[in-house]
PDB file of C-alpha atoms and ligand atoms in Angstrom:
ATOM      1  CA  UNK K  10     -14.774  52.952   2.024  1.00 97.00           C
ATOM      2  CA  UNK K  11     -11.134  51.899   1.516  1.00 97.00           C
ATOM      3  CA  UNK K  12      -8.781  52.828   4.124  1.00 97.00           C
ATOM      4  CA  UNK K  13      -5.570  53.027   2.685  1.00 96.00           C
ATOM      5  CA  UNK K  14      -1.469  51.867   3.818  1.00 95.00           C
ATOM      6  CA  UNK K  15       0.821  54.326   5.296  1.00 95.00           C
ATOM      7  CA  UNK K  16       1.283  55.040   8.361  1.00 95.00           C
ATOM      8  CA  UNK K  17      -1.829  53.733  10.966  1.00 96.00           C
ATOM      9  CA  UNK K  18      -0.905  56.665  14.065  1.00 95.00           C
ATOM     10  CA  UNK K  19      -0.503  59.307  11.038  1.00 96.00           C
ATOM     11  CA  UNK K  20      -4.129  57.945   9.597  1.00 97.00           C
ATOM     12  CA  UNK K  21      -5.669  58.059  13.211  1.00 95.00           C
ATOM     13  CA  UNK K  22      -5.052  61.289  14.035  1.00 96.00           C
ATOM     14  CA  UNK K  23      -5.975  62.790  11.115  1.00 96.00           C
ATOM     15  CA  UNK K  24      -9.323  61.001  11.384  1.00 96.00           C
ATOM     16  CA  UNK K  25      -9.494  61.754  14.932  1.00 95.00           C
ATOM     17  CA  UNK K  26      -8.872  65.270  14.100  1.00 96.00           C
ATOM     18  CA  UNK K  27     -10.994  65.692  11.579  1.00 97.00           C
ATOM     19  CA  UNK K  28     -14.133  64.101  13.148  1.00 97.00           C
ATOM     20  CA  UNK K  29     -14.156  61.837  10.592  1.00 97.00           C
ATOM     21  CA  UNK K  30     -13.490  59.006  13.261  1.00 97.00           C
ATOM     22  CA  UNK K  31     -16.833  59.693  14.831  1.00 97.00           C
ATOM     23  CA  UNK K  32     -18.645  59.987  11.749  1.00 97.00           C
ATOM     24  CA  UNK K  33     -17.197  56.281  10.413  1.00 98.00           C
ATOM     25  CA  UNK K  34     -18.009  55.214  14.499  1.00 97.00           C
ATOM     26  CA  UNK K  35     -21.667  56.247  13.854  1.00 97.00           C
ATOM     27  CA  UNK K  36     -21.783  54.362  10.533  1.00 97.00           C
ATOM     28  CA  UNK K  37     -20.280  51.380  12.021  1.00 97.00           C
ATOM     29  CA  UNK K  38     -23.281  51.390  14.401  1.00 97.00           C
ATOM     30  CA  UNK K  39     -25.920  51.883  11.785  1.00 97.00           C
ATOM     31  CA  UNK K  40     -24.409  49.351  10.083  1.00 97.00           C
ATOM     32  CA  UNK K  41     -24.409  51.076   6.709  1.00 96.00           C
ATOM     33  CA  UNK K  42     -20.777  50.791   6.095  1.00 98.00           C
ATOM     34  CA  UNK K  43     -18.437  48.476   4.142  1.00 98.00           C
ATOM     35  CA  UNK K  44     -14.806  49.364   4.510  1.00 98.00           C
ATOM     36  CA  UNK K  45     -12.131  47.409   3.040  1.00 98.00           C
ATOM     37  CA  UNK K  46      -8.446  48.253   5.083  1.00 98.00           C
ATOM     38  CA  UNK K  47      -4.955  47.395   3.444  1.00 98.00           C
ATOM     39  CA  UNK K  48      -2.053  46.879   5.963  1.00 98.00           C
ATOM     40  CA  UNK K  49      -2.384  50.316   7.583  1.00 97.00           C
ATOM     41  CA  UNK K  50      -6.077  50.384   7.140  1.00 98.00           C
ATOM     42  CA  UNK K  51      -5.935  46.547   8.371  1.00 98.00           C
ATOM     43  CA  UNK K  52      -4.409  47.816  11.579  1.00 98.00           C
ATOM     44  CA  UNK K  53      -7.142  50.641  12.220  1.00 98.00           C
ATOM     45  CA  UNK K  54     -10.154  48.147  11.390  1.00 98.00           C
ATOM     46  CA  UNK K  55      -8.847  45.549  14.406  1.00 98.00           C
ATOM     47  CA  UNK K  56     -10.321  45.410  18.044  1.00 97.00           C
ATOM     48  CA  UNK K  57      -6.841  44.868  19.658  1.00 96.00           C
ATOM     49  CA  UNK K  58      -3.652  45.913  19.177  1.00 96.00           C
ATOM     50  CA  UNK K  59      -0.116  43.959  20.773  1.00 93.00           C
ATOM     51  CA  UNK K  60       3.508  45.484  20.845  1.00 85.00           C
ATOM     52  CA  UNK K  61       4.201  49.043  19.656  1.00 76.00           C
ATOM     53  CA  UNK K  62       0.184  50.984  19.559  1.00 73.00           C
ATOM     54  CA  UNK K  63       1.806  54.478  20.287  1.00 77.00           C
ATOM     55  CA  UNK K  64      -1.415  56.593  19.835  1.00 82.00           C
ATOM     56  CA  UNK K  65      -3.106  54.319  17.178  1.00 93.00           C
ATOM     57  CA  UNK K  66      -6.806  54.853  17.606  1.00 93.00           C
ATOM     58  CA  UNK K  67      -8.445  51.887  16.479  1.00 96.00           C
ATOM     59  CA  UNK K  68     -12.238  51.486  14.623  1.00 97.00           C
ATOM     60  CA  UNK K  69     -12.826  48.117  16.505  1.00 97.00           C
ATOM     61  CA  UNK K  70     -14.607  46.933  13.399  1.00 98.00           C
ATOM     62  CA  UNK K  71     -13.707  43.174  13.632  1.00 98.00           C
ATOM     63  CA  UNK K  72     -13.090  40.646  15.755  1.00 98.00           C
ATOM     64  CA  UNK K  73      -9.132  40.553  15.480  1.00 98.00           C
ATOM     65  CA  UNK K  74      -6.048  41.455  17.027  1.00 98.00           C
ATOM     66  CA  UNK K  75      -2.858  42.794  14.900  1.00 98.00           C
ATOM     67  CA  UNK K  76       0.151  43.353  15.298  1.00 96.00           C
ATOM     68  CA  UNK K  77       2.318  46.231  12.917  1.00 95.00           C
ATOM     69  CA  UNK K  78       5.172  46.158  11.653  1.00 94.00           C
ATOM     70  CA  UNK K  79       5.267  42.212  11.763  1.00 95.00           C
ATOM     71  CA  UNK K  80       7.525  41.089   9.654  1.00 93.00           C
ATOM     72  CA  UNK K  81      10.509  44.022  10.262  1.00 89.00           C
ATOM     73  CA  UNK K  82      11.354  47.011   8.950  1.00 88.00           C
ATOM     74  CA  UNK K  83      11.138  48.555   5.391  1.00 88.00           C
ATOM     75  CA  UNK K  84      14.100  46.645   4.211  1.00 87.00           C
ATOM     76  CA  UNK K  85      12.239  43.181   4.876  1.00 90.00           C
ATOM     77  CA  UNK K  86       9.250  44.626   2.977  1.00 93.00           C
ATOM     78  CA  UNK K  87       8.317  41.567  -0.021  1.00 96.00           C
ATOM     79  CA  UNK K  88       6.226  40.239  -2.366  1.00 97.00           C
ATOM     80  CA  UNK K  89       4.949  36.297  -2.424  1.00 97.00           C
ATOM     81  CA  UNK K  90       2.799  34.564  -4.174  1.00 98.00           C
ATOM     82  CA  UNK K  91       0.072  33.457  -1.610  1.00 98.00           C
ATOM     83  CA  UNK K  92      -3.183  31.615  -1.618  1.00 98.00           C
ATOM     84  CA  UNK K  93      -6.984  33.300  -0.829  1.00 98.00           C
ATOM     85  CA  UNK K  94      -9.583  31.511   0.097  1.00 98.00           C
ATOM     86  CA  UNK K  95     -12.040  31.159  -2.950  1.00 96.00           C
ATOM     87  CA  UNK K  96      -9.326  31.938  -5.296  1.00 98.00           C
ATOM     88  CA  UNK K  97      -8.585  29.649  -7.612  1.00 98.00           C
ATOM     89  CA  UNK K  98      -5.158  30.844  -8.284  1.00 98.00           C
ATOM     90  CA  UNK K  99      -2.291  32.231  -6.156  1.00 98.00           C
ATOM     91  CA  UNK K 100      -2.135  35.667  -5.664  1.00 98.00           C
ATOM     92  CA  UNK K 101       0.906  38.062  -5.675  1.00 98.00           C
ATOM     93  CA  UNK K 102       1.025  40.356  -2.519  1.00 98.00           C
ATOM     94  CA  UNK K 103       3.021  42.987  -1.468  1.00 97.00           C
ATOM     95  CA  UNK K 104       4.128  43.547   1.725  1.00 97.00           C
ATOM     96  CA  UNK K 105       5.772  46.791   2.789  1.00 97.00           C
ATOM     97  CA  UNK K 106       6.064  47.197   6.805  1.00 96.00           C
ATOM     98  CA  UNK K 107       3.381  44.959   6.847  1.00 97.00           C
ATOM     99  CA  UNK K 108       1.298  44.230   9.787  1.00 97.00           C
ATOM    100  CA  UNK K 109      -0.232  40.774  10.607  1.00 97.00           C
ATOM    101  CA  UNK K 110      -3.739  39.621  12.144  1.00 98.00           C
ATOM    102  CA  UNK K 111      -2.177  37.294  15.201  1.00 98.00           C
ATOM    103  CA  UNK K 112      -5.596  36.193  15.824  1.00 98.00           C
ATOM    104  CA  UNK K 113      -9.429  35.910  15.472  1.00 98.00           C
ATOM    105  CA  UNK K 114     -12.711  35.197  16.934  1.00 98.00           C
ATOM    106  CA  UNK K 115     -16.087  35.513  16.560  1.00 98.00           C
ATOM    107  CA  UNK K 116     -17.375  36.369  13.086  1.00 97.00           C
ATOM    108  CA  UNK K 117     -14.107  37.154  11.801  1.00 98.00           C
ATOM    109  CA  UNK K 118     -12.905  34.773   8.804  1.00 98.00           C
ATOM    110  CA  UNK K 119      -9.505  33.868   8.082  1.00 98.00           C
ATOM    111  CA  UNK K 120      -8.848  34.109   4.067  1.00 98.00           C
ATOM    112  CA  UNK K 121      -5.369  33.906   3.900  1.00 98.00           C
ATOM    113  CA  UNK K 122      -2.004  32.729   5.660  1.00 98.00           C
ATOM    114  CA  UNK K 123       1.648  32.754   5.402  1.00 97.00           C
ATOM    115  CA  UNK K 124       3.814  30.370   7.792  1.00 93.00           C
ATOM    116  CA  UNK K 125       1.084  30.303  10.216  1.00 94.00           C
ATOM    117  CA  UNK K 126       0.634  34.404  10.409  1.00 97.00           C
ATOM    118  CA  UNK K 127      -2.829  35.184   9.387  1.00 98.00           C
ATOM    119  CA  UNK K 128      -2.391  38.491   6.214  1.00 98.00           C
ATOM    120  CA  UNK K 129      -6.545  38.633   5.258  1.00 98.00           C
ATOM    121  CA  UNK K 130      -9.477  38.448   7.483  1.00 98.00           C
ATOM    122  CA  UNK K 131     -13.320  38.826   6.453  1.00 98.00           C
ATOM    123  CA  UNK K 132     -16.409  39.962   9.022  1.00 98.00           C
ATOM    124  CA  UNK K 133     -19.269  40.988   7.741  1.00 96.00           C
ATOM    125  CA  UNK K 134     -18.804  44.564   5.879  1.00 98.00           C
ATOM    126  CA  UNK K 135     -15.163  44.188   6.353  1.00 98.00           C
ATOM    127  CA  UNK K 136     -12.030  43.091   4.781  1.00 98.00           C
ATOM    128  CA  UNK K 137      -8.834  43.354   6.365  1.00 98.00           C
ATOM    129  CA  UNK K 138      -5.648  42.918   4.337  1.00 98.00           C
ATOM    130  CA  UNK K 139      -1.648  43.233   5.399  1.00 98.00           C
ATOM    131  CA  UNK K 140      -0.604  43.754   2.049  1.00 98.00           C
ATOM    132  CA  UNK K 141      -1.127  45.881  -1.088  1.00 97.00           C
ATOM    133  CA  UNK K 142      -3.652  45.096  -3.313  1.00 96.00           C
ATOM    134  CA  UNK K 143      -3.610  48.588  -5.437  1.00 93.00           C
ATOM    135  CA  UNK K 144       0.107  47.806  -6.170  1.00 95.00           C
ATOM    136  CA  UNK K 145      -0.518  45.412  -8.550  1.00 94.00           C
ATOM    137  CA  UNK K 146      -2.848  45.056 -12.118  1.00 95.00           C
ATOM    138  CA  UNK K 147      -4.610  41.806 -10.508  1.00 97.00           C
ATOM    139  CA  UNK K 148      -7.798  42.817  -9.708  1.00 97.00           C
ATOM    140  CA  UNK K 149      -9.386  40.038  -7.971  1.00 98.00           C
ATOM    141  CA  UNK K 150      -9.438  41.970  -4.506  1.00 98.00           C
ATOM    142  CA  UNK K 151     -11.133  44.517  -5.588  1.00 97.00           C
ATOM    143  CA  UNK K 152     -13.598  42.592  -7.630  1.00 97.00           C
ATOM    144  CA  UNK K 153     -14.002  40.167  -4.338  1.00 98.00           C
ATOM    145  CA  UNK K 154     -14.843  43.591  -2.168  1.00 98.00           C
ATOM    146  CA  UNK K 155     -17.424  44.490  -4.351  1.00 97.00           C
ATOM    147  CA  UNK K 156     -19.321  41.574  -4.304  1.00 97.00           C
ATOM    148  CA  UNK K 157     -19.396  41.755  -0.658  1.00 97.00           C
ATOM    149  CA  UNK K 158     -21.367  44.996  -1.201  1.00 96.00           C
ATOM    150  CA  UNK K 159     -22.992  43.822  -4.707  1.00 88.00           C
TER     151      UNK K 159
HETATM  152  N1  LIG O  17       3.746  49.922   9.383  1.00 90.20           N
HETATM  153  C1  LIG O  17       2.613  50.761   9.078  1.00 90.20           C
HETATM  154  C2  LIG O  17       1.719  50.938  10.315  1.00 90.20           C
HETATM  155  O1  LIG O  17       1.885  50.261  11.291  1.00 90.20           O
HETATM  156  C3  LIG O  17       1.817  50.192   7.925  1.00 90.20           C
HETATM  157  C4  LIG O  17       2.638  50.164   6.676  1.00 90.20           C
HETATM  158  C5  LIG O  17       1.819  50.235   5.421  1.00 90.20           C
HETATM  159  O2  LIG O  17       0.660  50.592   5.418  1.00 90.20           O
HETATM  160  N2  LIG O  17       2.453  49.915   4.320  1.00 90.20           N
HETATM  161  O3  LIG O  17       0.860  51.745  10.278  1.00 90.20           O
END
């Protein structure tokens, strides 16, 4: 499952709504489920949240806490070329109202940083990301998600 950007309150409560929250909770506990979140979908897959959580409901899929919005509003949105662990070369990620992983424990896995805030995070079935991966023709997230299920 890939859980998308946009908005992560908008996303809740639709899957909240729905009952499709419940049905991805019951996966989660079966342990049949591999979700990969992008900023957004980053936010929803964390056990904490800090600073503005209005009615965010999260998954509490991995061992992290995030905070949105991180680096400002949509005008400080950006893209930088960044490094990932067990890529070989830099990466170029997009960051629109990005949120960032302030910190981990656990199983979680740090795969990536920028000045010291942590933008990509491993456990087990999941990978958390604050940027955009479908935004651009590099492929090597995608390819790296499905040899986590391969
Ligand atoms: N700022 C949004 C949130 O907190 C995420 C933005 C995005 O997904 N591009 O949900």
């Amino acid at each position: 499952m890939i859980i998308p950007g946009g908005e992560s309150t908008t996303i809740s409560r639709i899957l909240f709504k729905s009952g499709v929250y419940d049905a991805i909770l019951q996966r989660l506990r079966q342990d049949t489920l591999y979700i990969m979140g992008t900023c957004a979908g980053c936010v929803l897959l964390a056990k904490e949240i800090v600073g503005n959580k209005d009615d965010v409901k999260l998954l509490h899929a991995m061992d992290m806490q995030v905070e949105r919005n991180a680096f400002g509003r949509q005008k400080e949105s950006f893209e930088k070329s960044i490094r990932i662990k067990g890529f070989s070369e830099p990466y170029n990620a997009i960051f629109i109202r990005a949120p960032t992983i302030k910190k981990v424990w656990g199983k979680c896995e740090i795969l990536s940083e920028i000045d010291k805030k942590i933008i990509a995070a491993r456990q087990d079935k999941f990978l958390a990301l604050s940027f955009h991966p479908e935004l651009t023709t590099d492929l090597r997230i995608h390819e790296y998600f499905l040899e986590m299920i391969v």
